[in-house]
Structure formats: structure tokens, C-alpha cells
């Protein structure tokens, strides 16, 4: 391309001279300096009253200082001192174990100084100042370095503390076991007032031949085998508890004269039971008292539990206890081989002419008429009971050892557990299914205690598996002997309330809000009871 002539070319732009650029730069720097000076001036004027205000507010807030919050604050000197105290205490233990008593004494002295400073700060309701804390922090730090130079390093500290923690855990476990043992002893012990009542009544039984004649006469009553009446059975050695069960059942029955109660006790309490129920009025109902020691058929050749009672190893395991901390005390409770507790598996043998009975534990209170239980359709089942599987721990796998093939091959681990304490038993179906033989089979299988560890209930879960009809939960509400938070509405609508657990209503350790439910059925006007309670 040809170039244009010079006259037609664009004029070349003239550049600013260097001095113009320099002048602009000076103006810019000067402006920046003026801006910064002015900004700092205003900031100082604003900041000064703010600091004064903050100082005043801090002074005011410290007067209401919450020392708990102060010592938990990650930035406070109190927190730092508290942490140094914890570390120093560990080094005191380690120094003593290494026989370095001088170092242990120095640490103890500094710990006391720290505690004194923290105490003063808490009393005056003001935070610890740096001037106060710095000497102690420095001296404690120096001691800690000294301890580390003596090879009390972090690894040694951790190992020592682990051993101490383990020792404390073992002591805590032993204390828990001891507490459990004492709780069980308290729950099983008969209060002095009840023992006094038993003594007075037994004396009456032995002195008054008329009572013995009356007992023999009533023992032959045709009402005891009349299946048109309503039959209840209770197996217990606690006179007052049985009396409350019977009183509460009669008080809430529409037709008390149609009720028959079958009580079985041991030889020690037999006379007292007879004297009590023969000399008191129970609204025309019939009460039979039997002595378990007169059941000649209940012997070691027939009942596996009798074999356990005669076996030396079993007696030592349950009655003498064990030093083995791995075995929980509740697993060694003698009540689990107590014969009266196992009588519930022999009801058809005890009452061969009866067709249906309601079994009641001695720690229940009846609040509704129970006669409608006898007309319930059990749909061919033998046992009517309230299921307790709303919580996971009341399913079969929590009671039984499913690692054993004899259990895992026959039972569903998720099957619902149910409650003993208020049960309807169809004795005709029981005899047809030969339920007692099933109970004997499982007791013999568990001779070495590998199928289940404790209680009457696991044996019942096995024995009545596939033979239990679930009842409405309102028939039987449990937990009044250990659970403080049962809904009052649930208790009020329950036909039977059960004081299962260690806090029995006749003991001082009973739960206060439930105890009146039981006491209302105690015959407080009886002169023997008044004398015994007063004395």
C-alpha cells in the first residue's frame, strides 16, 4: 500500500511531560496522607468514649460475676488455674508412687495456693487478674517441667491415671454390687411389725383349739371345689400382703360371696395365716389356707426345683453368695428356687377338681371386679396374661440364651414377653397340654444355668410358649415397685396394679406416691396390728 502524502497524515499525539506526571503523583500521595490523618483522628475520638464505656460496663458486670461461667471460659485465668490444679493433682499421685515426697509436697502447696485464689475470686465476685495469677501459673509450670525432667512424662501420667481409673471402676462396681445385695436383703426382710403380728397370731392358733376345729370344718367345704364360683390362688409367706390382696379383691367385687381364695404358705406362717383369716370378716367369701409342707407329692423325685434345693452346689450358689464379681447378685437371689414361687406351675395338681383359676401375686392390689376374667375367651390357650413387649427388653431374646441351639431352634427371639402376677389359667387345657411336664423338661435342661440366669418368668416363657393369650393392658399394670413415673391415668384405669420390684409397699423404702394405694386395704383397726405398729 502506498503511504499518504504528508499533508494528509494524522497529527501525532503529544505526550504529557514527565513533570506533569510527577505533579499528579505528589498530589495523590498528599491526599492519601491527609485522609489517613483525618480518619485516625475521628477513630481516636470515637474509640476513647467507647473504651471508657466498656470499662464501666465491665466493672458493673463483674459485680454480678457468675464464677461457674468464668471458670468454664476458655480464655479466663480461672480456667487455666483449674486445669493446672488437675494436672498437678495427677503429678502428686505419681510423685508419691515414686517416693518423691518433696515434689509431692511442693505440688500440694501450689495446689492449695491455687484453690485459695479461686476461692477468693468467687467470694468477691470478680475475675482473677493477671497480677494475681501470673506468679502461681509460673511456679506451677516450673514444677511440672521439674516433674517431666524426673521422667514423669505424659505417657507415664496416662498409664498411672488409667490404673487409678480402673481401680476406681472396680471399687464402684463392688459398691454397686453391695448396694444391690443390701437392697435385696431389705426387700426380703420382714419388718418388725409384721413379725410381731405373726407371733401374736401364731400364739392364738396354738392356744385356741376352737380355731383349729373351725379350720378343719371349713377345709371340707364344698365351695372349695365348686366350679360355679370364682377361684383365686395366692402363694406367699407374707400375711399382711395376702390380706391386702384378698381385701382389695373383695372390696371391688360385685358379689363377694361368690369368691373363693386358695392360699398356700409355709409351715412357719401357716398358723398365723389360719388365725388371721378365721378371725376376720371377709364379706362372706371363702378362704382356704394350706401348708406346702403337707404336699407329699411335691418331692425331689417329681419336682426339679426340689432337687436344686437339696443340691449342695445350688444351695451354696444361691444362699451363701459368691465372691465372683462377674456374677450379678440378682442372679444369686434365693427366691428363684423358693418353692412357694414355683407353685404356680403346679396349680392343677394342687386343685385337681377346679377348671379355671386366677393367679395373683402377693404384691398386687386389685382395683376392679375381676369376675369377668373367668368368662374371657382364651381361644384354646392355657394362660391369659398381659404382654410387656412395648419395650425391647421384654422380648424373649432378653431373657433366654439364644446362643444355645435348644433355645434358638424352638423359640422366636422377638416373641413378646408377658407378666406373671395376674394370670388366668384354664386348668382343663393345662392338663390336656401337660404343661407341668413342659416346665419340668425346661428346668432339667437348665440344671447348669446356661439357658437362663434368673427368675421364674423365663421358665414361664418357655413353658407357656404358644399357649398364652394376650389380655388388655388395663387388666394388669406393673412397675409400682421400681418405677416412679407411671402415669396416674394408667394406674386409675387398671384392674390390678403390681408392686413388682424391691420397693414393696409394706417396706419403708416403698415409693411414697403409690404406698396409699396399698395401705387403704390394710385393716388398721385390728388390735394386734395397732399394738405391733405402736411397739
CSV table of C-alpha atoms in Angstrom, one decimal, residues 61-461:
chain,number,residue,atom,x,y,z
A,61,UNK,CA,-20.9,-6.8,85.1
A,62,UNK,CA,-18.2,-8.2,87.3
A,63,UNK,CA,-20.1,-7.3,90.4
A,64,UNK,CA,-22.6,-10.0,89.3
A,65,UNK,CA,-20.0,-12.3,88.1
A,66,UNK,CA,-21.1,-15.9,87.5
A,67,UNK,CA,-17.9,-17.8,88.6
A,68,UNK,CA,-19.1,-21.0,87.1
A,69,UNK,CA,-19.2,-19.4,83.7
A,70,UNK,CA,-15.8,-17.7,84.4
A,71,UNK,CA,-14.1,-21.0,85.2
A,72,UNK,CA,-15.6,-22.6,82.1
A,73,UNK,CA,-14.4,-19.8,79.8
A,74,UNK,CA,-11.6,-20.9,77.5
A,75,UNK,CA,-9.8,-17.6,77.8
A,76,UNK,CA,-10.1,-17.0,81.6
A,77,UNK,CA,-7.2,-17.2,84.0
A,78,UNK,CA,-9.5,-19.1,86.4
A,79,UNK,CA,-9.9,-21.9,83.8
A,80,UNK,CA,-6.1,-22.0,83.3
A,81,UNK,CA,-5.6,-22.4,87.0
A,82,UNK,CA,-8.2,-25.1,87.3
A,83,UNK,CA,-6.6,-27.1,84.6
A,84,UNK,CA,-3.2,-26.7,86.2
A,85,UNK,CA,-4.7,-27.9,89.5
A,86,UNK,CA,-6.0,-31.1,87.8
A,87,UNK,CA,-2.6,-31.8,86.2
A,88,UNK,CA,-0.8,-31.0,89.5
A,89,UNK,CA,-3.0,-33.5,91.4
A,90,UNK,CA,-2.0,-36.2,88.9
A,91,UNK,CA,1.7,-35.4,89.5
A,92,UNK,CA,1.1,-35.6,93.3
A,93,UNK,CA,0.0,-39.2,92.9
A,94,UNK,CA,2.8,-40.1,90.6
A,95,UNK,CA,5.4,-38.4,92.8
A,96,UNK,CA,4.1,-40.3,95.8
A,97,UNK,CA,4.2,-43.6,94.0
A,98,UNK,CA,7.9,-42.9,93.1
A,99,UNK,CA,8.6,-42.0,96.7
A,100,UNK,CA,9.4,-38.4,95.7
A,101,UNK,CA,7.7,-36.8,98.7
A,102,UNK,CA,9.4,-33.4,98.4
A,103,UNK,CA,8.0,-32.9,94.9
A,104,UNK,CA,4.6,-34.2,96.0
A,105,UNK,CA,4.7,-31.7,98.9
A,106,UNK,CA,5.6,-28.8,96.6
A,107,UNK,CA,2.8,-29.6,94.2
A,108,UNK,CA,0.3,-29.9,97.1
A,109,UNK,CA,1.4,-26.5,98.4
A,110,UNK,CA,0.9,-24.9,95.0
A,111,UNK,CA,-2.5,-26.6,94.6
A,112,UNK,CA,-3.6,-25.1,97.9
A,113,UNK,CA,-2.5,-21.6,96.8
A,114,UNK,CA,-4.4,-22.0,93.5
A,115,UNK,CA,-7.5,-23.2,95.4
A,116,UNK,CA,-7.3,-20.2,97.8
A,117,UNK,CA,-7.0,-17.7,94.9
A,118,UNK,CA,-10.0,-19.3,93.2
A,119,UNK,CA,-12.0,-19.2,96.4
A,120,UNK,CA,-11.2,-15.5,97.0
A,121,UNK,CA,-12.2,-14.7,93.4
A,122,UNK,CA,-15.5,-16.5,93.9
A,123,UNK,CA,-16.2,-14.7,97.2
A,124,UNK,CA,-15.5,-11.2,95.8
A,125,UNK,CA,-17.4,-12.0,92.6
A,126,UNK,CA,-14.6,-10.6,90.4
A,127,UNK,CA,-12.3,-12.2,87.9
A,128,UNK,CA,-8.8,-13.2,88.7
A,129,UNK,CA,-6.3,-10.6,87.5
A,130,UNK,CA,-3.1,-11.3,85.6
A,131,UNK,CA,-1.0,-9.9,88.5
A,132,UNK,CA,-2.6,-12.4,90.9
A,133,UNK,CA,-2.4,-15.5,88.6
A,134,UNK,CA,1.0,-15.0,87.0
A,135,UNK,CA,3.2,-16.0,90.0
A,136,UNK,CA,1.2,-19.2,90.7
A,137,UNK,CA,1.0,-20.2,87.0
A,138,UNK,CA,4.7,-19.7,86.6
A,139,UNK,CA,5.6,-21.6,89.7
A,140,UNK,CA,3.3,-24.5,88.8
A,141,UNK,CA,4.7,-24.6,85.3
A,142,UNK,CA,8.2,-24.8,86.7
A,143,UNK,CA,7.1,-27.7,88.9
A,144,UNK,CA,5.5,-29.5,86.0
A,145,UNK,CA,8.7,-29.2,84.0
A,146,UNK,CA,10.6,-30.4,87.0
A,147,UNK,CA,8.3,-33.5,87.2
A,148,UNK,CA,8.8,-34.1,83.5
A,149,UNK,CA,12.6,-33.9,84.0
A,150,UNK,CA,12.2,-36.7,86.6
A,151,UNK,CA,10.7,-38.8,83.8
A,152,UNK,CA,7.1,-38.3,84.9
A,153,UNK,CA,6.2,-37.7,81.3
A,154,UNK,CA,2.8,-37.7,79.6
A,155,UNK,CA,2.9,-41.4,78.8
A,156,UNK,CA,3.7,-42.2,82.5
A,157,UNK,CA,1.0,-39.9,83.6
A,158,UNK,CA,-1.6,-41.5,81.3
A,159,UNK,CA,-0.7,-45.0,82.4
A,160,UNK,CA,-0.8,-44.1,86.0
A,161,UNK,CA,-4.2,-42.4,85.7
A,162,UNK,CA,-5.5,-45.4,83.7
A,163,UNK,CA,-4.6,-47.7,86.5
A,164,UNK,CA,-6.3,-45.4,89.0
A,165,UNK,CA,-9.4,-45.1,86.9
A,166,UNK,CA,-9.5,-48.9,86.6
A,167,UNK,CA,-9.2,-49.2,90.4
A,168,UNK,CA,-11.9,-46.7,90.9
A,169,UNK,CA,-14.2,-48.5,88.5
A,170,UNK,CA,-13.6,-51.8,90.3
A,171,UNK,CA,-14.4,-50.1,93.6
A,172,UNK,CA,-17.5,-48.5,92.1
A,173,UNK,CA,-18.6,-51.9,90.7
A,174,UNK,CA,-18.1,-53.6,94.1
A,175,UNK,CA,-20.1,-50.8,95.8
A,176,UNK,CA,-22.9,-51.2,93.3
A,177,UNK,CA,-23.0,-54.9,93.9
A,178,UNK,CA,-23.0,-54.4,97.6
A,179,UNK,CA,-25.8,-51.8,97.3
A,180,UNK,CA,-27.8,-54.4,95.2
A,181,UNK,CA,-27.3,-57.0,97.9
A,182,UNK,CA,-28.4,-54.7,100.6
A,183,UNK,CA,-31.4,-53.7,98.6
A,184,UNK,CA,-32.4,-57.3,98.1
A,185,UNK,CA,-31.9,-58.1,101.8
A,186,UNK,CA,-34.1,-55.1,102.7
A,187,UNK,CA,-36.8,-56.2,100.2
A,188,UNK,CA,-36.8,-59.8,101.5
A,189,UNK,CA,-36.6,-58.9,105.2
A,190,UNK,CA,-39.8,-59.0,107.2
A,191,UNK,CA,-40.4,-55.7,109.1
A,192,UNK,CA,-40.6,-56.0,112.9
A,193,UNK,CA,-44.2,-55.0,113.0
A,194,UNK,CA,-45.2,-57.9,110.6
A,195,UNK,CA,-43.0,-60.3,112.6
A,196,UNK,CA,-44.8,-59.1,115.8
A,197,UNK,CA,-48.2,-59.7,114.2
A,198,UNK,CA,-47.2,-63.2,113.1
A,199,UNK,CA,-46.0,-64.1,116.6
A,200,UNK,CA,-49.3,-62.9,118.2
A,201,UNK,CA,-51.4,-64.8,115.7
A,202,UNK,CA,-49.4,-68.0,115.9
A,203,UNK,CA,-49.8,-67.9,119.7
A,204,UNK,CA,-53.6,-67.6,119.2
A,205,UNK,CA,-53.5,-70.6,116.8
A,206,UNK,CA,-51.7,-72.8,119.2
A,207,UNK,CA,-53.7,-71.8,122.2
A,208,UNK,CA,-57.2,-71.8,120.8
A,209,UNK,CA,-58.4,-75.2,119.8
A,210,UNK,CA,-61.6,-73.7,118.5
A,211,UNK,CA,-59.7,-72.1,115.7
A,212,UNK,CA,-58.1,-75.4,114.6
A,213,UNK,CA,-61.6,-77.1,114.7
A,214,UNK,CA,-63.0,-74.3,112.6
A,215,UNK,CA,-60.2,-74.6,110.1
A,216,UNK,CA,-60.8,-78.3,109.7
A,217,UNK,CA,-64.5,-77.7,109.2
A,218,UNK,CA,-64.0,-75.0,106.6
A,219,UNK,CA,-61.4,-77.2,104.9
A,220,UNK,CA,-64.1,-79.6,103.9
A,221,UNK,CA,-66.4,-77.0,102.5
A,222,UNK,CA,-67.9,-78.0,99.1
A,223,UNK,CA,-67.4,-74.4,98.0
A,224,UNK,CA,-63.7,-75.1,97.6
A,225,UNK,CA,-64.4,-77.3,94.6
A,226,UNK,CA,-67.5,-75.6,93.2
A,227,UNK,CA,-66.7,-74.5,89.6
A,228,UNK,CA,-69.7,-72.2,89.6
A,229,UNK,CA,-67.8,-69.9,91.9
A,230,UNK,CA,-64.8,-67.7,91.2
A,231,UNK,CA,-61.5,-69.2,92.4
A,232,UNK,CA,-58.3,-67.2,93.1
A,233,UNK,CA,-55.0,-68.7,94.3
A,234,UNK,CA,-52.2,-66.9,96.2
A,235,UNK,CA,-48.9,-68.5,97.3
A,236,UNK,CA,-47.0,-66.5,99.9
A,237,UNK,CA,-45.4,-66.3,103.4
A,238,UNK,CA,-46.4,-62.7,103.9
A,239,UNK,CA,-49.6,-62.5,105.9
A,240,UNK,CA,-50.3,-58.8,105.6
A,241,UNK,CA,-49.6,-58.8,101.8
A,242,UNK,CA,-52.0,-61.7,101.3
A,243,UNK,CA,-54.6,-59.9,103.4
A,244,UNK,CA,-54.4,-56.8,101.2
A,245,UNK,CA,-54.8,-58.9,98.0
A,246,UNK,CA,-57.9,-60.6,99.4
A,247,UNK,CA,-59.3,-57.3,100.9
A,248,UNK,CA,-58.9,-55.4,97.7
A,249,UNK,CA,-60.4,-58.2,95.6
A,250,UNK,CA,-63.4,-58.5,97.8
A,251,UNK,CA,-63.9,-54.7,98.2
A,252,UNK,CA,-64.1,-54.2,94.4
A,253,UNK,CA,-66.2,-57.3,93.7
A,254,UNK,CA,-69.9,-57.0,92.8
A,255,UNK,CA,-70.7,-60.3,94.6
A,256,UNK,CA,-68.1,-61.1,97.3
A,257,UNK,CA,-69.9,-64.2,98.5
A,258,UNK,CA,-69.1,-65.9,95.1
A,259,UNK,CA,-65.4,-65.6,95.6
A,260,UNK,CA,-63.1,-68.4,96.9
A,261,UNK,CA,-59.5,-67.7,97.8
A,262,UNK,CA,-56.9,-70.6,98.0
A,263,UNK,CA,-53.8,-69.5,100.0
A,264,UNK,CA,-50.7,-71.7,100.3
A,265,UNK,CA,-48.0,-70.8,102.7
A,266,UNK,CA,-45.1,-72.5,104.6
A,267,UNK,CA,-45.2,-74.2,107.9
A,268,UNK,CA,-43.8,-71.2,109.8
A,269,UNK,CA,-46.6,-68.9,108.8
A,270,UNK,CA,-49.4,-71.5,108.5
A,271,UNK,CA,-50.9,-71.0,112.0
A,272,UNK,CA,-50.8,-67.2,111.8
A,273,UNK,CA,-52.5,-67.2,108.4
A,274,UNK,CA,-55.2,-69.5,109.7
A,275,UNK,CA,-55.8,-67.4,112.8
A,276,UNK,CA,-56.0,-64.2,110.8
A,277,UNK,CA,-58.4,-65.3,108.1
A,278,UNK,CA,-60.6,-67.3,110.5
A,279,UNK,CA,-61.0,-64.4,113.0
A,280,UNK,CA,-61.7,-61.6,110.5
A,281,UNK,CA,-64.7,-60.9,108.3
A,282,UNK,CA,-64.3,-61.0,104.6
A,283,UNK,CA,-67.9,-60.3,103.4
A,284,UNK,CA,-68.9,-64.0,103.1
A,285,UNK,CA,-66.2,-65.1,100.8
A,286,UNK,CA,-64.4,-68.4,101.4
A,287,UNK,CA,-60.7,-68.5,102.3
A,288,UNK,CA,-58.7,-71.8,102.4
A,289,UNK,CA,-55.2,-71.9,103.8
A,290,UNK,CA,-52.9,-74.8,103.1
A,291,UNK,CA,-49.4,-75.7,104.3
A,292,UNK,CA,-46.9,-76.5,101.4
A,293,UNK,CA,-45.1,-78.9,103.7
A,294,UNK,CA,-48.1,-81.2,103.6
A,295,UNK,CA,-47.9,-81.7,99.8
A,296,UNK,CA,-46.2,-85.1,99.9
A,297,UNK,CA,-46.3,-85.4,96.1
A,298,UNK,CA,-44.0,-82.3,95.8
A,299,UNK,CA,-40.7,-84.1,96.3
A,300,UNK,CA,-37.3,-84.4,94.7
A,301,UNK,CA,-38.3,-87.3,92.5
A,302,UNK,CA,-41.0,-85.3,90.9
A,303,UNK,CA,-40.0,-81.6,91.0
A,304,UNK,CA,-36.7,-80.4,89.6
A,305,UNK,CA,-36.7,-77.4,91.9
A,306,UNK,CA,-36.7,-79.7,94.9
A,307,UNK,CA,-33.5,-81.3,93.5
A,308,UNK,CA,-31.9,-77.9,93.4
A,309,UNK,CA,-32.9,-77.2,97.0
A,310,UNK,CA,-31.2,-80.4,98.1
A,311,UNK,CA,-28.2,-80.0,95.8
A,312,UNK,CA,-25.2,-78.6,97.8
A,313,UNK,CA,-23.8,-76.6,94.9
A,314,UNK,CA,-27.1,-74.9,94.3
A,315,UNK,CA,-27.6,-74.1,97.9
A,316,UNK,CA,-24.1,-72.6,98.1
A,317,UNK,CA,-24.7,-70.6,94.9
A,318,UNK,CA,-28.0,-69.1,96.0
A,319,UNK,CA,-27.7,-68.9,99.8
A,320,UNK,CA,-24.1,-68.3,100.5
A,321,UNK,CA,-23.4,-66.0,97.6
A,322,UNK,CA,-20.2,-65.8,95.7
A,323,UNK,CA,-17.1,-63.6,95.6
A,324,UNK,CA,-17.1,-63.6,91.8
A,325,UNK,CA,-17.9,-60.1,90.7
A,326,UNK,CA,-18.8,-61.3,87.3
A,327,UNK,CA,-22.0,-62.9,88.6
A,328,UNK,CA,-24.5,-60.2,89.4
A,329,UNK,CA,-26.2,-60.6,92.9
A,330,UNK,CA,-29.7,-60.6,91.4
A,331,UNK,CA,-28.7,-63.9,89.6
A,332,UNK,CA,-28.0,-65.5,93.0
A,333,UNK,CA,-31.2,-64.5,94.7
A,334,UNK,CA,-32.6,-67.4,96.8
A,335,UNK,CA,-36.1,-66.5,95.9
A,336,UNK,CA,-35.5,-68.1,92.5
A,337,UNK,CA,-35.5,-71.6,94.0
A,338,UNK,CA,-38.0,-70.7,96.7
A,339,UNK,CA,-40.7,-73.4,96.5
A,340,UNK,CA,-43.7,-71.1,97.0
A,341,UNK,CA,-42.6,-69.1,93.9
A,342,UNK,CA,-42.6,-72.3,91.8
A,343,UNK,CA,-46.1,-73.5,93.0
A,344,UNK,CA,-47.7,-71.6,90.1
A,345,UNK,CA,-46.5,-74.4,87.8
A,346,UNK,CA,-48.4,-77.0,89.9
A,347,UNK,CA,-51.8,-75.4,90.2
A,348,UNK,CA,-53.7,-78.4,88.5
A,349,UNK,CA,-52.0,-80.8,91.0
A,350,UNK,CA,-52.9,-78.6,94.0
A,351,UNK,CA,-56.5,-78.1,92.8
A,352,UNK,CA,-57.4,-81.2,90.7
A,353,UNK,CA,-61.1,-80.5,90.7
A,354,UNK,CA,-61.0,-76.9,89.5
A,355,UNK,CA,-61.4,-75.9,85.9
A,356,UNK,CA,-60.3,-72.2,85.9
A,357,UNK,CA,-58.4,-70.0,88.4
A,358,UNK,CA,-57.0,-66.6,88.6
A,359,UNK,CA,-53.5,-66.5,90.0
A,360,UNK,CA,-52.5,-63.4,92.0
A,361,UNK,CA,-49.1,-62.4,93.3
A,362,UNK,CA,-48.9,-61.2,96.9
A,363,UNK,CA,-47.6,-57.8,95.9
A,364,UNK,CA,-50.7,-56.7,93.8
A,365,UNK,CA,-53.7,-54.6,94.7
A,366,UNK,CA,-57.0,-55.2,92.9
A,367,UNK,CA,-59.0,-52.1,91.9
A,368,UNK,CA,-61.8,-53.6,89.8
A,369,UNK,CA,-64.2,-56.5,89.8
A,370,UNK,CA,-62.2,-59.5,88.4
A,371,UNK,CA,-65.0,-61.9,87.9
A,372,UNK,CA,-65.3,-61.1,84.2
A,373,UNK,CA,-61.9,-62.7,83.7
A,374,UNK,CA,-63.5,-66.1,84.1
A,375,UNK,CA,-65.7,-65.5,81.1
A,376,UNK,CA,-62.8,-64.4,78.8
A,377,UNK,CA,-62.3,-66.5,75.7
A,378,UNK,CA,-58.7,-67.7,75.7
A,379,UNK,CA,-59.1,-69.1,72.2
A,380,UNK,CA,-57.8,-72.5,73.2
A,381,UNK,CA,-54.8,-71.2,75.2
A,382,UNK,CA,-53.9,-72.1,78.7
A,383,UNK,CA,-52.6,-68.8,80.1
A,384,UNK,CA,-54.2,-65.4,79.9
A,385,UNK,CA,-51.6,-62.6,80.6
A,386,UNK,CA,-50.8,-59.0,79.8
A,387,UNK,CA,-47.9,-58.7,77.3
A,388,UNK,CA,-45.0,-56.5,78.2
A,389,UNK,CA,-43.2,-56.2,74.9
A,390,UNK,CA,-43.8,-52.5,74.3
A,391,UNK,CA,-40.1,-52.1,75.4
A,392,UNK,CA,-37.5,-54.1,73.5
A,393,UNK,CA,-36.0,-55.5,76.7
A,394,UNK,CA,-39.3,-57.5,77.3
A,395,UNK,CA,-38.8,-59.8,74.4
A,396,UNK,CA,-37.7,-63.4,74.6
A,397,UNK,CA,-34.1,-62.7,73.5
A,398,UNK,CA,-33.6,-60.6,76.6
A,399,UNK,CA,-34.5,-63.4,79.0
A,400,UNK,CA,-33.1,-66.5,77.2
A,401,UNK,CA,-29.7,-67.7,75.9
A,402,UNK,CA,-30.3,-67.9,72.1
A,403,UNK,CA,-26.7,-68.9,71.5
A,404,UNK,CA,-27.8,-72.3,72.8
A,405,UNK,CA,-29.3,-74.4,69.9
A,406,UNK,CA,-32.0,-75.9,72.0
A,407,UNK,CA,-33.4,-72.4,72.6
A,408,UNK,CA,-32.7,-70.9,69.1
A,409,UNK,CA,-34.3,-73.9,67.3
A,410,UNK,CA,-37.6,-73.7,69.2
A,411,UNK,CA,-38.3,-70.1,70.0
A,412,UNK,CA,-38.6,-66.7,68.3
A,413,UNK,CA,-36.2,-64.3,69.9
A,414,UNK,CA,-38.6,-61.4,69.0
A,415,UNK,CA,-41.6,-63.1,70.7
A,416,UNK,CA,-43.4,-60.9,73.3
A,417,UNK,CA,-42.8,-61.5,77.0
A,418,UNK,CA,-45.7,-61.3,79.4
A,419,UNK,CA,-46.3,-60.7,83.1
A,420,UNK,CA,-46.7,-63.1,86.0
A,421,UNK,CA,-48.8,-61.6,88.8
A,422,UNK,CA,-52.3,-61.6,87.4
A,423,UNK,CA,-52.9,-64.7,85.2
A,424,UNK,CA,-56.0,-66.6,84.1
A,425,UNK,CA,-55.3,-70.3,83.9
A,426,UNK,CA,-57.5,-72.7,82.0
A,427,UNK,CA,-56.8,-75.9,84.0
A,428,UNK,CA,-58.6,-78.2,81.6
A,429,UNK,CA,-56.4,-77.1,78.8
A,430,UNK,CA,-53.4,-77.2,81.1
A,431,UNK,CA,-54.0,-80.8,81.8
A,432,UNK,CA,-54.5,-81.7,78.1
A,433,UNK,CA,-51.3,-79.9,77.1
A,434,UNK,CA,-49.4,-81.5,80.0
A,435,UNK,CA,-47.9,-78.0,80.8
A,436,UNK,CA,-46.3,-79.1,84.1
A,437,UNK,CA,-44.3,-81.7,82.2
A,438,UNK,CA,-43.1,-79.0,79.9
A,439,UNK,CA,-42.0,-77.0,82.9
A,440,UNK,CA,-40.1,-80.0,84.3
A,441,UNK,CA,-38.4,-80.5,81.0
A,442,UNK,CA,-37.0,-76.9,80.8
A,443,UNK,CA,-36.0,-76.9,84.5
A,444,UNK,CA,-33.9,-80.1,83.9
A,445,UNK,CA,-32.4,-78.6,80.7
A,446,UNK,CA,-31.3,-75.5,82.7
A,447,UNK,CA,-29.7,-77.5,85.6
A,448,UNK,CA,-26.4,-75.9,84.7
A,449,UNK,CA,-28.0,-72.4,84.3
A,450,UNK,CA,-27.0,-72.0,80.7
A,451,UNK,CA,-30.5,-71.4,79.2
A,452,UNK,CA,-31.4,-68.6,81.5
A,453,UNK,CA,-29.8,-67.0,84.5
A,454,UNK,CA,-32.6,-65.8,86.8
A,455,UNK,CA,-36.2,-65.7,87.8
A,456,UNK,CA,-39.5,-67.6,87.5
A,457,UNK,CA,-40.5,-65.7,84.3
A,458,UNK,CA,-38.0,-67.3,81.9
A,459,UNK,CA,-39.3,-70.7,82.9
A,460,UNK,CA,-42.8,-69.5,82.4
A,461,UNK,CA,-42.0,-68.0,78.9
